[in-house]
Every structure is written in C-alpha cells, then in structure tokens.
Coordinates of C-alpha atoms in Angstrom, one line a residue:
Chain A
X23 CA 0.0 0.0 0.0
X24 CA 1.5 3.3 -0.9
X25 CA 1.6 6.1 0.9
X26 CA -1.2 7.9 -1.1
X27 CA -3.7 4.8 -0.9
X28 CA -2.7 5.3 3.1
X29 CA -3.9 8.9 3.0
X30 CA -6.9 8.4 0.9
X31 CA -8.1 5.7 3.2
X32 CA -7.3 7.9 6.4
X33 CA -9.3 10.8 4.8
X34 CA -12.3 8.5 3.6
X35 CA -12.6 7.1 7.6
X36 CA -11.8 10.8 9.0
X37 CA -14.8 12.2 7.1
X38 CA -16.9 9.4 8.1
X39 CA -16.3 9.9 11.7
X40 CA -17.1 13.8 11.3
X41 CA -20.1 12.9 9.0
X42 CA -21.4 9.7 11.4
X43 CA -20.0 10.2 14.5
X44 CA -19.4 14.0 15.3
X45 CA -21.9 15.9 13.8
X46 CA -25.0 13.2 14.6
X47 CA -23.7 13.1 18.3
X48 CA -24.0 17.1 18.5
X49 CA -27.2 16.5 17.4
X50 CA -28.1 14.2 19.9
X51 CA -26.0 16.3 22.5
X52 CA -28.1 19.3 21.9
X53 CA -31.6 17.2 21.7
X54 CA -30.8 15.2 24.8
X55 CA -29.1 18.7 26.9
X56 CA -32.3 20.4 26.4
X57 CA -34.9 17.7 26.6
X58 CA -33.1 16.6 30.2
X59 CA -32.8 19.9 31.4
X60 CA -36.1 20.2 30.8
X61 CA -37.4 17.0 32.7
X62 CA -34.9 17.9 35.6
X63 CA -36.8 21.5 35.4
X64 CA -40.4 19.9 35.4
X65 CA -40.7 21.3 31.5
X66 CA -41.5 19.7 28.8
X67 CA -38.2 21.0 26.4
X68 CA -38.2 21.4 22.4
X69 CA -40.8 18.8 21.2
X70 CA -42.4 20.8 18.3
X71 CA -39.5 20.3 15.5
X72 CA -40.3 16.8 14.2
X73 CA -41.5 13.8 16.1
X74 CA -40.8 14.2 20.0
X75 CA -38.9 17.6 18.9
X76 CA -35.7 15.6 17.1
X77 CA -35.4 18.0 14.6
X78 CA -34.7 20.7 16.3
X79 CA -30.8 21.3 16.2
X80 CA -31.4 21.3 11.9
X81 CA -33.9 23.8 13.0
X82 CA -31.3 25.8 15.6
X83 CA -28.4 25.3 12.4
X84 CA -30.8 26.7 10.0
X85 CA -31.2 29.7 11.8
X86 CA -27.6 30.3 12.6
X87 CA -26.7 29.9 9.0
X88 CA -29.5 32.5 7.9
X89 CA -28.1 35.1 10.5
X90 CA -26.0 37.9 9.4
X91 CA -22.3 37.5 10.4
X92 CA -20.8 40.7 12.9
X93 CA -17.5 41.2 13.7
X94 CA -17.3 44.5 16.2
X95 CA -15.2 47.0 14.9
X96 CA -12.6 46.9 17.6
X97 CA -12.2 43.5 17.0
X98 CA -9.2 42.0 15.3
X99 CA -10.5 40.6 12.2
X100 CA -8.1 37.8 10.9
X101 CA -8.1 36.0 14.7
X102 CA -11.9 36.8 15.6
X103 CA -12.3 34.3 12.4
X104 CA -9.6 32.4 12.9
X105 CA -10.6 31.0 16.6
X106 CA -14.1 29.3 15.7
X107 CA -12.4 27.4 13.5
X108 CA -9.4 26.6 15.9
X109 CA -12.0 25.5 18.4
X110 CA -13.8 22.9 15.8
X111 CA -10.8 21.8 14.0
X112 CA -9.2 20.7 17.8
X113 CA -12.0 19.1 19.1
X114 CA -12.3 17.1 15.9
X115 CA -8.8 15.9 16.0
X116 CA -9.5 14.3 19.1
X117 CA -11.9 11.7 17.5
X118 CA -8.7 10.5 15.6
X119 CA -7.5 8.2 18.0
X120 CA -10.7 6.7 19.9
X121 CA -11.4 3.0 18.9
X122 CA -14.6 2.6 18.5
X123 CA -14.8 -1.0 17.7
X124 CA -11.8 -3.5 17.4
X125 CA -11.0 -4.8 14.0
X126 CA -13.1 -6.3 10.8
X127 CA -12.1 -9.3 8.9
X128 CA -13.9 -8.6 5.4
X129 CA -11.7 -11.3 3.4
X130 CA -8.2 -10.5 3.9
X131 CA -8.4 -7.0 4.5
X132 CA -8.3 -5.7 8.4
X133 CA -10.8 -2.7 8.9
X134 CA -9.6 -1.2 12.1
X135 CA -12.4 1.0 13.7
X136 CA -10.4 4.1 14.3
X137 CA -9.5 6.8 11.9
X138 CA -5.4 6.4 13.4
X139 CA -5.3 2.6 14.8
X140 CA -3.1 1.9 17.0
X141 CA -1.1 5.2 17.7
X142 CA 1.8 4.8 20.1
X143 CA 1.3 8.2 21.7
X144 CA -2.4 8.4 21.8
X145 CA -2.9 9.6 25.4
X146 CA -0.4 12.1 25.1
X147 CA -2.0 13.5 21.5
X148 CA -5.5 13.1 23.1
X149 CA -4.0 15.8 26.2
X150 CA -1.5 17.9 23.6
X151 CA -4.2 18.5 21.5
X152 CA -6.9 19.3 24.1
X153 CA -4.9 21.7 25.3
X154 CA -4.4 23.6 21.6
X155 CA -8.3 24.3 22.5
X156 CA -7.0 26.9 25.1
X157 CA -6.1 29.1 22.0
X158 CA -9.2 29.5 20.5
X159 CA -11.1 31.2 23.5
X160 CA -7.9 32.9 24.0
X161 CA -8.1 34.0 20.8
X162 CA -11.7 34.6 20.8
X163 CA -11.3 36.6 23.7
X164 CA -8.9 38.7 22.8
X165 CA -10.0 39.5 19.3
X166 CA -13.2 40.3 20.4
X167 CA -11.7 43.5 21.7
X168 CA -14.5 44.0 24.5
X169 CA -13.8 43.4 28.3
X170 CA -16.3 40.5 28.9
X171 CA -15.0 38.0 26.3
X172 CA -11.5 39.3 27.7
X173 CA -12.4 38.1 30.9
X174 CA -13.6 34.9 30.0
X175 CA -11.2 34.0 27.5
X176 CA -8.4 34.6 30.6
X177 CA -10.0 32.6 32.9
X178 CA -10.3 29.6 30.3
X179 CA -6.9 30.4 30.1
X180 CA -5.7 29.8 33.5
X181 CA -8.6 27.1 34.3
X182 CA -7.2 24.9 31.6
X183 CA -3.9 25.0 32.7
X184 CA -4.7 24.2 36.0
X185 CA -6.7 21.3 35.4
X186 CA -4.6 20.2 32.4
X187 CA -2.3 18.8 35.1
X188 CA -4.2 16.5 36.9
X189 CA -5.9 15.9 33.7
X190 CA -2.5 14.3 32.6
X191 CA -1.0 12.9 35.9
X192 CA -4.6 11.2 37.0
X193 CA -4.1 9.0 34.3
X194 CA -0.5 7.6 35.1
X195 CA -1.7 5.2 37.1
X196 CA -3.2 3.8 34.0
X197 CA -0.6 3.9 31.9
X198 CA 1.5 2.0 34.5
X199 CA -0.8 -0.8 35.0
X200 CA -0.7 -0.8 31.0
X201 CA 2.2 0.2 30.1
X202 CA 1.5 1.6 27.1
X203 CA 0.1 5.2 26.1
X204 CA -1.8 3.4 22.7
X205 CA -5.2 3.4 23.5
X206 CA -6.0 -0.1 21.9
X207 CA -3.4 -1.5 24.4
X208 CA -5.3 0.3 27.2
X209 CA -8.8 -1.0 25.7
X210 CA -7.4 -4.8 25.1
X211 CA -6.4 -4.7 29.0
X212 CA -9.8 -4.1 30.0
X213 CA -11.1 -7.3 28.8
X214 CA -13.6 -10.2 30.6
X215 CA -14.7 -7.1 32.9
X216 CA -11.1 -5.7 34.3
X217 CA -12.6 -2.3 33.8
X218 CA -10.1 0.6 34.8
X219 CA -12.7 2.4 37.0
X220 CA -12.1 -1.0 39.4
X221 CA -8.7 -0.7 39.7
X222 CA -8.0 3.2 39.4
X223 CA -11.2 4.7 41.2
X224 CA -9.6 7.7 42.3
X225 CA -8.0 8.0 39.0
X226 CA -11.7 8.1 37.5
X227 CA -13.0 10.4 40.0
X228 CA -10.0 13.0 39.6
X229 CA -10.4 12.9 35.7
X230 CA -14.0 12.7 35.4
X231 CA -14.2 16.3 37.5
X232 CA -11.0 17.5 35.2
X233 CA -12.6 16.6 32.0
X234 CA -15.5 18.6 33.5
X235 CA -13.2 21.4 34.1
X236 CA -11.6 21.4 30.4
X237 CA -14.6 21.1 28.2
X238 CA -15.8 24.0 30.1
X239 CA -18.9 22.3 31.5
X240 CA -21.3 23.3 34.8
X241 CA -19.8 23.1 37.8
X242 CA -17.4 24.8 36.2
X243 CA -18.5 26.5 33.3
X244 CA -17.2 30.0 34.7
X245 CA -15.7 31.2 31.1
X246 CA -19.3 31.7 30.1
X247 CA -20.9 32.6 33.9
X248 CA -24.0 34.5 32.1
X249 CA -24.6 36.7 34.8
X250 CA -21.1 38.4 35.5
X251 CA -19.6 37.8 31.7
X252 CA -22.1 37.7 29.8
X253 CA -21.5 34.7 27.2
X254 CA -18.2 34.3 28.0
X255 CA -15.5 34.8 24.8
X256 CA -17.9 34.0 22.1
X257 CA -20.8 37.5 23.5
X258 CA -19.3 38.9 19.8
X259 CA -19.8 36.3 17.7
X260 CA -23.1 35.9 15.6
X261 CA -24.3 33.6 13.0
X262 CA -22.4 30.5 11.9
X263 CA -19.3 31.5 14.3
X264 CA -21.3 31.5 17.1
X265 CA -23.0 28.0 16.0
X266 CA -19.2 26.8 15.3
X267 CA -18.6 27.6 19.4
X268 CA -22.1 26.1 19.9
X269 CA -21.1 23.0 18.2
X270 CA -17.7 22.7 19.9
X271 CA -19.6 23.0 23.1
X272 CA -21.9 19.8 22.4
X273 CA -19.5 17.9 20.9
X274 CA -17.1 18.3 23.9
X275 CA -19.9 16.2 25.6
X276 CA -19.5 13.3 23.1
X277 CA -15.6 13.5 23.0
X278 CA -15.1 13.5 26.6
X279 CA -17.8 10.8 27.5
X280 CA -15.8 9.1 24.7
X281 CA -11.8 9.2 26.2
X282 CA -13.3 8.5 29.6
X283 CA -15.2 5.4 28.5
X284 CA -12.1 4.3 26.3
X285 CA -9.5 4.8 29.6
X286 CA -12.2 3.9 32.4
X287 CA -15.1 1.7 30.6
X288 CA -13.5 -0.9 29.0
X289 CA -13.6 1.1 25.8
X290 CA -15.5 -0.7 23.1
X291 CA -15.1 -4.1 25.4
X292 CA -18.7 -5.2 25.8
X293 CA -20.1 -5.8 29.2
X294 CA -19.7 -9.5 29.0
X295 CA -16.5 -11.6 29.5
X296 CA -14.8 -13.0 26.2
X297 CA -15.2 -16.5 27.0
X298 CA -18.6 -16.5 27.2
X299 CA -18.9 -14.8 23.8
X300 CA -16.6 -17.4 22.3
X301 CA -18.8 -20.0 23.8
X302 CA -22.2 -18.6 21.8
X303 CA -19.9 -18.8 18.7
X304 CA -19.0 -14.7 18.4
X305 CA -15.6 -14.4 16.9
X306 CA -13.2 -11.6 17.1
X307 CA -13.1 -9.9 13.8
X308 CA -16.6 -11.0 12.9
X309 CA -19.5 -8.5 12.5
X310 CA -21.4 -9.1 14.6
X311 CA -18.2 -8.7 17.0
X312 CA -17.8 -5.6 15.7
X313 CA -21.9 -4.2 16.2
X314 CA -21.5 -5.3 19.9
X315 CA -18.5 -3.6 20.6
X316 CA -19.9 -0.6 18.8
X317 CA -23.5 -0.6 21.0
X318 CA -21.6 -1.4 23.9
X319 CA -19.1 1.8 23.0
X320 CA -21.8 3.7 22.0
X321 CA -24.2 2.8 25.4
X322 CA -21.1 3.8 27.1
X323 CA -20.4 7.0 25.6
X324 CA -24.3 8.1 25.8
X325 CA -24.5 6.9 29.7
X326 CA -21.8 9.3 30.1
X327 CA -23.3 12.2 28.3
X328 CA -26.4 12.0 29.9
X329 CA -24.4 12.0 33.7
X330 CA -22.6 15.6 32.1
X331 CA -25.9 16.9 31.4
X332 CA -27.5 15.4 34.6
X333 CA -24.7 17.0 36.6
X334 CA -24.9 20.2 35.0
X335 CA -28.6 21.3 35.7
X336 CA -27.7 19.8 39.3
X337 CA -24.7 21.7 41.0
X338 CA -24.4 24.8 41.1
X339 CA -20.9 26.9 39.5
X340 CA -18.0 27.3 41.4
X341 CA -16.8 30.8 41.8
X342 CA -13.7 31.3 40.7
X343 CA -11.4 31.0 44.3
X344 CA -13.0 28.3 44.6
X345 CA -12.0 26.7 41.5
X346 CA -8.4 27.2 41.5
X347 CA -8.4 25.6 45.3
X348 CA -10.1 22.9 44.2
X349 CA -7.3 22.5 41.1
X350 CA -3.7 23.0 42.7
X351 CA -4.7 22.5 46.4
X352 CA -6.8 19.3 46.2
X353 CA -6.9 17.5 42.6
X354 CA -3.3 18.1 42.0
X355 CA -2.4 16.0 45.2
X356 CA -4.7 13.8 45.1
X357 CA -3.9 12.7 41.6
X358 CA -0.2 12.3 42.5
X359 CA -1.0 10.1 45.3
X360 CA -2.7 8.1 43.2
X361 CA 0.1 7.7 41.6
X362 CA 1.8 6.3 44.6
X363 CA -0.4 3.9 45.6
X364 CA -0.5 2.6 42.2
X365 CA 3.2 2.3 42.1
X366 CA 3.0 0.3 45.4
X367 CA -0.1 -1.6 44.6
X368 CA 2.3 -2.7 41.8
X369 CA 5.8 -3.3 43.5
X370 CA 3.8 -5.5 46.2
X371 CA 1.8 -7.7 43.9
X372 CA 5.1 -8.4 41.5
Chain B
X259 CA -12.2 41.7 58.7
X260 CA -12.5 38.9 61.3
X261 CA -16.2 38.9 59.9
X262 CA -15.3 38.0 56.2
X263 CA -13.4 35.0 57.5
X264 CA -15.7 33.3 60.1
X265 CA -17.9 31.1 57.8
X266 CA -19.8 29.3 60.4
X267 CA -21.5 26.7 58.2
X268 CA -18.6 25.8 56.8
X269 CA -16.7 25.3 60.5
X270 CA -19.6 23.0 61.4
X271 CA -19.5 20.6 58.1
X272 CA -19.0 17.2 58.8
X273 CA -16.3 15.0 57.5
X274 CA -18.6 13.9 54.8
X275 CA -19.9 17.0 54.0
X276 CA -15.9 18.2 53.6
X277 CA -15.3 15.2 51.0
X278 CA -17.6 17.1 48.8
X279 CA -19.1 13.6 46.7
X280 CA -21.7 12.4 49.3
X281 CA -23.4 15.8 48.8
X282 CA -22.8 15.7 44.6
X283 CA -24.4 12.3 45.0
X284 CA -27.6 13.7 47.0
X285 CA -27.9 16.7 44.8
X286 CA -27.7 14.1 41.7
X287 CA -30.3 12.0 43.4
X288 CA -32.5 15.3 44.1
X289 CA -32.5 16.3 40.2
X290 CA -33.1 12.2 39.4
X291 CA -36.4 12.6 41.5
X292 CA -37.2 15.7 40.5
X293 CA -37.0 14.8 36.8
X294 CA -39.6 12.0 37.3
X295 CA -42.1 14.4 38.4
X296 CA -45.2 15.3 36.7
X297 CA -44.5 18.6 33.9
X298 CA -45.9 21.6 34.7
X299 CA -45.5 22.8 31.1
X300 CA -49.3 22.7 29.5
X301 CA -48.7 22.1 25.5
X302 CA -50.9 25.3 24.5
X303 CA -52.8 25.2 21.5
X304 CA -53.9 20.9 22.0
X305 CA -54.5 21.5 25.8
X306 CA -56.2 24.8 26.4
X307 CA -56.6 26.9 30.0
X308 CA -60.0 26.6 30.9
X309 CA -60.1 29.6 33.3
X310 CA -63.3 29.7 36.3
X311 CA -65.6 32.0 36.6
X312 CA -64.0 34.5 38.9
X313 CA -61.2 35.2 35.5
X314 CA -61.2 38.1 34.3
X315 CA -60.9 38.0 30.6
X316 CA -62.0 40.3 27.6
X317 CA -64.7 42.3 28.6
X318 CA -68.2 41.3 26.7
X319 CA -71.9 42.6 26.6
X320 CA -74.6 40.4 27.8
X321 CA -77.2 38.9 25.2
X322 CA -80.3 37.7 26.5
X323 CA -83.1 36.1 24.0
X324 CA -84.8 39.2 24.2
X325 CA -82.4 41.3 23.1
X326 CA -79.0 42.9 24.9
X327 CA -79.2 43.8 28.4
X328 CA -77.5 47.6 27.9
X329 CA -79.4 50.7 29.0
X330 CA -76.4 52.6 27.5
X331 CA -76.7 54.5 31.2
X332 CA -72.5 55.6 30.2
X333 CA -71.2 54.4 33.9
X334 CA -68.8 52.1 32.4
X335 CA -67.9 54.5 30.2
X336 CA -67.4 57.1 32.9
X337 CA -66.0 54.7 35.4
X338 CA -63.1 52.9 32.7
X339 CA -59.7 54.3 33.7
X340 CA -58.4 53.5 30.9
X341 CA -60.9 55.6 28.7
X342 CA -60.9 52.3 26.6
X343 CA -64.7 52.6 26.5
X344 CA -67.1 54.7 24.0
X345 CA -71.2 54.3 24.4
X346 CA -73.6 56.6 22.7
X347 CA -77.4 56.0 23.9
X348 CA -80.3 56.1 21.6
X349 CA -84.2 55.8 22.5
X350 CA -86.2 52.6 21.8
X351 CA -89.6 52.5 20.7
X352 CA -90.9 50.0 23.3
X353 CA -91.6 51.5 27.0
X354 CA -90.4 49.0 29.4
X355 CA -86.7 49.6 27.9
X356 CA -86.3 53.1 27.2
X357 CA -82.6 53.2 25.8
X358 CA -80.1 50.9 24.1
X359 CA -76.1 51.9 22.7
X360 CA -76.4 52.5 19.4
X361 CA -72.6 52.4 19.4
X362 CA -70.7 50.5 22.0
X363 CA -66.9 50.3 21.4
X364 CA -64.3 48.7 23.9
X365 CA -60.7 49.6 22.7
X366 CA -58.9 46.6 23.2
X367 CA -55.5 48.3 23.5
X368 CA -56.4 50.4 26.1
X369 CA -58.5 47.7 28.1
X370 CA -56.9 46.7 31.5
X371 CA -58.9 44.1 32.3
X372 CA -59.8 45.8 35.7
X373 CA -62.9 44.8 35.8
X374 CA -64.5 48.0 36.9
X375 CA -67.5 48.4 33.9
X376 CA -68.5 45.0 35.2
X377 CA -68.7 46.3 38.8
X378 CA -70.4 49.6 38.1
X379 CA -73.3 48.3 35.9
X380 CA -76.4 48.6 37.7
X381 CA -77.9 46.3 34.5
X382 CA -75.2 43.4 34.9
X383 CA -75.2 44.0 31.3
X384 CA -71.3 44.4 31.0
X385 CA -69.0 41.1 32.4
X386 CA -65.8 39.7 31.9
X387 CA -65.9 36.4 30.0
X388 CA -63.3 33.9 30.2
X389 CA -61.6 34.9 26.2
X390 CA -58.2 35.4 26.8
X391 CA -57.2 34.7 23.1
X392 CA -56.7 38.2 21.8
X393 CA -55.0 38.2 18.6
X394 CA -55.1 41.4 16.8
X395 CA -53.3 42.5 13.5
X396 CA -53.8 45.9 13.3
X397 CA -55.2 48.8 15.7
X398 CA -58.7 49.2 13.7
X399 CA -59.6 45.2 14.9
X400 CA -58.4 45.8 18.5
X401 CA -61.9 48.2 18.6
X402 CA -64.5 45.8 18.7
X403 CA -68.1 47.3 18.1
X404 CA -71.2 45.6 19.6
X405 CA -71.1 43.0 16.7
X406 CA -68.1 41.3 18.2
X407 CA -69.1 42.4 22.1
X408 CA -72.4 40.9 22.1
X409 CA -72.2 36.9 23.9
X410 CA -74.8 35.2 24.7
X411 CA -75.7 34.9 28.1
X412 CA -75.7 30.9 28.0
X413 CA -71.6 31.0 27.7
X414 CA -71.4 33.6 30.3
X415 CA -73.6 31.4 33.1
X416 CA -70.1 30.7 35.1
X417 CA -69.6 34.4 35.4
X418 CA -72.6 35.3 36.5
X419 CA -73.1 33.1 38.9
X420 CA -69.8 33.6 40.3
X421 CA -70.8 37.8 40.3
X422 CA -73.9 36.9 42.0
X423 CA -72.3 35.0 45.0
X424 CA -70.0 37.7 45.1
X425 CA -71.3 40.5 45.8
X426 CA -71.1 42.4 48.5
X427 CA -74.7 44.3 48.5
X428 CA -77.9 42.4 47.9
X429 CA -79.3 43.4 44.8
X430 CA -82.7 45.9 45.8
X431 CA -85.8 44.4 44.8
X432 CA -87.4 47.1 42.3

C-alpha cells in the first residue's frame, strides 16, 4: 500500500467519523441537553420540530446559518475568524485516536475501527491536543476587543492550565498498570470485565471532575458565567461563528464521555466476558463482534453524556477561588497520590 | 475583617460534608427525582386553560333572547380608567326599555382588564368572560363594536353566577 492509498483511506474514515459520528452526536448532544434539562426543570423542552422535537438542532443550524455574520469593529478581524475554527478543527482531531470498535475481517483485509489505529502516543495526543483548544477562547477573547470575552477568554486560560495537570498525571496510574500510552493496548487490557474504573477509582473520579473542568462544563463553566460575563468569549460572535462555538460545546460532551469510556469503561469491550462470547460462537473480527463492541461503546459513551448533562442542571458553579483551590490545592495532590499507591499496589503484587 | 473570615456553616460541616461527593451524590439524586415528576409545562394550542368564573378575561356585553341587556346609562364608560370605552345612547320604541347603545366600542388596547365596567353596571349587562385569546393585527380590529361584544348569556352562566355569590350588597328588589 502506498503512501497515497494510506492517505486516501485515512481521509475516507476521518470524514466518516465527522459525518457519522461528530456531527450526529451534537445532534443528539443538543436534543438530549435540552430535553433533560427540561425534565430535571419539570418542563416539557423542544418537542415541536419533528416527532418528540428531534429535529430541532437542523432547526437551531438553519437559523444560525441564515443570521447575518458581525464582527465588532474593535475587534481583530483575521483572529476573531480564525478562533471558531481553531475551536472545531481541535476538538475534531481528538476523535482521531478513539477506537470505536476492534477490527473487521472482510476477506483478507483488516478494517480497524479508528481513523489512526493503534497510535503509540495516543494519550499524550489526546491531552496535547486538548490543550491547543486553550487558544481558540484565548483568541476569541482577545479578538473580540471587548472586556467581557477578555475576561472569559483569561479565565479559560488559566482554568485549563490548572486542570490540564491533573488531567494528565490522574491517568499515570493507568498507563503504568498498561504500560502503554496506545489506546488499543489500554482497551485490550480491559477485557472479561477488568474495567479501569475498578482498579483506578480515584483516577476516574479525579479525571472525570478535570474533563469537566476542560470542556468548560457546569460546575465549572465560569468562562461563560452569564450573569457576571455575559456569554463568556464568544458574546461577539453571531451567526455560523457563534454555532461553530455552539457545536464545539456539544460535541465536547461526546468526546469527553468518549476518552473516559475508552480509559475507564472498557472502551468498546462489551459488558460481558470474552469467554462466554466465544462459547455462543462470536468471533473476534466478525461483524457481529464488531456491532456489539460498537453498542456497547456507543451505550457507554451516551451513559456518560447524559451523567454531564445530569450533573450540569444539578450543582451549582464554582466561583472562581473556589475553582483554583479545588485545582492545585486538592486535585493536583490527590492525583499524585494516586500515583503512589499505584506504584505500590504494583511493587507489592510483583 | 474577622467577619469576612468566620464562615460558620462551613466550621460546622462534617467530614462527609468536607469530601464534597456524598453531597454531589444527594444533589444528583435530588435532580433524578425531580425529573420523574409530573411537567408543569401545558402544550398550548392541543391543551387549552379553561379559566373559572372568577377570571377576568376580555370584557363582553350580555345577550339575552330578548335582546341585549344595555341601557347605554355611560357608567362604564365614565367609570373605565383606561378611557378604553365609548357608548352613545339612543331611545327605543318599546316603553319598558327606554334606551339601548347604538354604538358601543371597547378599545382593546387600552382595556386593562380591571374589571371595573362589570362592577359599576347597575344592569349586569357588561362582564368579563373567560376569552383570553386576543390576537389582533392591526389597531382598527383591536376596537370591537357591539357586533363582536355581544355573547350570549348561556356562555357567560359561570360568570354570572360567580358575580352573584359575590357581591357584597344584595341586589334591591325594584
């Protein structure tokens, strides 16, 4: 296979996964956001659009595209444009490394269900590249040239950063017990039920509330606290711009659900230990394989959506004191003594 | 500033409040229960408000078989604060009704749905009905003359009833 055949195939499966997986899931980000805030709220939510309301992100997107596009005349033009599509273009990227499903035996050829299979640096991409996502609300911020998106933009800023730390160190412990940073290692040792979230609690606790902290989400959504900022960095944007933010927003509540079930759930390992499927005559590389590791992903991935919204319309934001405490004073240590006891867990049961 | 840093409740949190997840957990199991509960939303135009008689809604002219009940005596008029109301009398031919409004217009903008026409009228000829669907395109249909005013009294019954065990007079006997 040449090296252009190689491309071609890696652009076919990354348009596929923006097409089927990352477009679709803001779809059903933004339907199931608004219909559970609206149970949790004793409302009803959007159920006018289509049959039980489905149809109303095309409707949202239709009126985005329709609206006219502002850019404030203080603002720097060439960035103000340029950070939408540094937000979408990052959170994309991350879906290049999740597995979805193992492997597909259609004759001879192997059909690996990720757009990079099998990357030896995936956890570090997955947190390089997250953190690129800082310079879009910088950006946006800045660009705006207005105080509010200012302010938000800087506190993204230094929230990130804070959290990107024990972000990265809570998941050493499972890269020890691994010892690998390629996801598909990390997903192959979760099999017949050795879920990480057994063995690394703490580690899934400590990320779980950092993931919540990097995609920006309730409790600690303070780059966009409506009352003292107004939207956050994207109050200047209008139209599509302000959809492309929209749409980084919901699809950070696919990606994330989707790196914690891959480190934490067993990935696309279905609830049910391998034995037993070998015994009912499912193969590895067979399709049907394949379907249940992708429902089981998929179940995964939508559980953990649903617990982001569910926490979101529960708790109430963190003010900003608080939030940096919370980072440096407790995270931070608690991530690197899980760490430890990892590393002793470890050395004792050699 | 030893005020700003005595925070009593959070001296007196227990160990388990300090940890911080139990109470996540409750609030999480709060919102859960919460979200079973019955909606409060009512899905307007399928499932309409059917208000009760003491409602206040657009303000209407009593029909009775025999004819409307208006004397065109002007109190509502004189009473509306909102000046939304216009009556000009004209005599009748038959003797036991001397007068009738041969123009009766209630200016839907300016109507506040006070109530006060209905209290005034000696006749009980002017109520509040339970229409609350007011859609207007332009100011000419928001004054409705006595074609559109004029109900008959058989939708108004809950009203009327309600005004009757309402009042704080009894009516005098003529």
């Amino acid at each position: 296979m040449d090296i252009l055949m190689l491309f071609a195939i890696g652009l076919l499966k990354a348009a596929i996964v923006v097409f089927l997986v990352m477009l679709p899931g803001a779809v059903i980000a933004v339907y199931s956001e608004r219909r559970l805030a609206a149970f949790i709220q004793m409302r009803l939510g959007p159920n006018r659009v289509g049959p039980f309301g489905l149809m109303q992100a095309f409707a949202d997107v239709a009126k985005l595209i329709f609206k006219e596009d502002i850019v404030p005349a203080q603002a720097n033009r060439f960035f103000h444009t340029l950070a939408p599509l540094i937000a979408v273009t990052t959170t994309a990227a991350l879906f290049a490394v999740i597995p979805f499903a193992d492997y597909v035996m259609i004759g001879d050829t192997r059909i690996d269900f990720a757009v990079a299979p099998n990357v030896n640096l995936a956890v570090l991409y997955i947190l390089a590249v997250s953190s690129v996502a800082v310079y879009s609300m910088t950006f946006a911020g800045w660009s705006s040239g207005s105080k509010y998106p200012m302010l938000g933009s800087l506190r993204s800023a230094a929230q990130m950063i804070s959290y990107e730390l024990t972000l990265g160190s809570s998941l050493i412990g499972i890269i020890m017990m691994t010892g690998s940073f390629n996801l598909n290692d990390i997903v192959h040792a979760q099999a017949n039920l050795k879920w990480n979230i057994f063995y690394q609690p703490l580690g899934f606790i400590i990320f779980l509330v950092a993931s919540f902290a990097e995609t920006n989400r309730a409790p600690f959504d303070l780059v966009e606290a409506e009352p003292e900022l107004v939207g956050g960095y994207h109050t200047e944007y209008t139209g599509m711009k302000f959809g492309l933010f929209m749409l980084v927003e919901f699809v950070h509540i696919i990606i994330a659900p989707c790196i914690i079930a891959t480190l934490f759930l067993g990935g696309w390992q279905p609830p049910i230990p391998t034995f037993i499927l070998n015994a009912i005559g499912i193969q590895e590389g067979t399709i049907i394989m394949v379907l249940l590791q992708l429902g089981s992903f998929a179940a995964k991935v939508l559980f953990m959506m649903a617990f982001f919204i569910w926490v979101r319309w529960s708790l109430p934001r963190f003010r900003y004191d608080q939030l940096m405490n919370l980072g440096w004073k407790v995270m931070l240590p608690l991530s690197l003594i899980n760490i430890i006891i990892t590393a002793v867990v470890m050395f004792l049961l050699k | 500033m030893a005020n700003i840093n005595t925070n009593t409740r959070a001296q007196k949190m227990t160990f388990w409040e300090r940890i911080y997840l139990p109470e996540i957990a409750k609030g999480l199991a709060a919102t859960f229960k919460q979200a079973l509960q019955p909606k409060m939303t009512r899905s307007y135009p399928e499932e309409r408000f059917e208000p009760n008689g003491s409602y206040r809604g657009r303000p209407v002219l009593v029909l009775e078989e025999s004819g409307e009940r208006c004397v065109a005596c002007g109190l509502c008029s004189r009473v509306c604060p909102a000046l939304a109301i216009e009556v000009q009398a004209a005599e009748t031919l038959t003797r036991d009704k001397e007068r009738y409004p041969e123009k009766f217009e209630i200016n839907m903008l300016r109507c506040i749905f006070c109530g006060f026409c209905e209290e005034v009228c000696p006749e009980e000829a002017i109520v509040m009905s339970k229409d609350y669907e007011m859609i207007y395109t332009n100011r000419e249909d928001a004054i409705l003359g006595k074609e559109k005013l004029l109900v008959p009294m058989a939708q108004l019954q809950d009203r009327l009833e309600y005004l009757r065990s309402h009042q704080y007079y009894e009516p005098q006997s003529v």
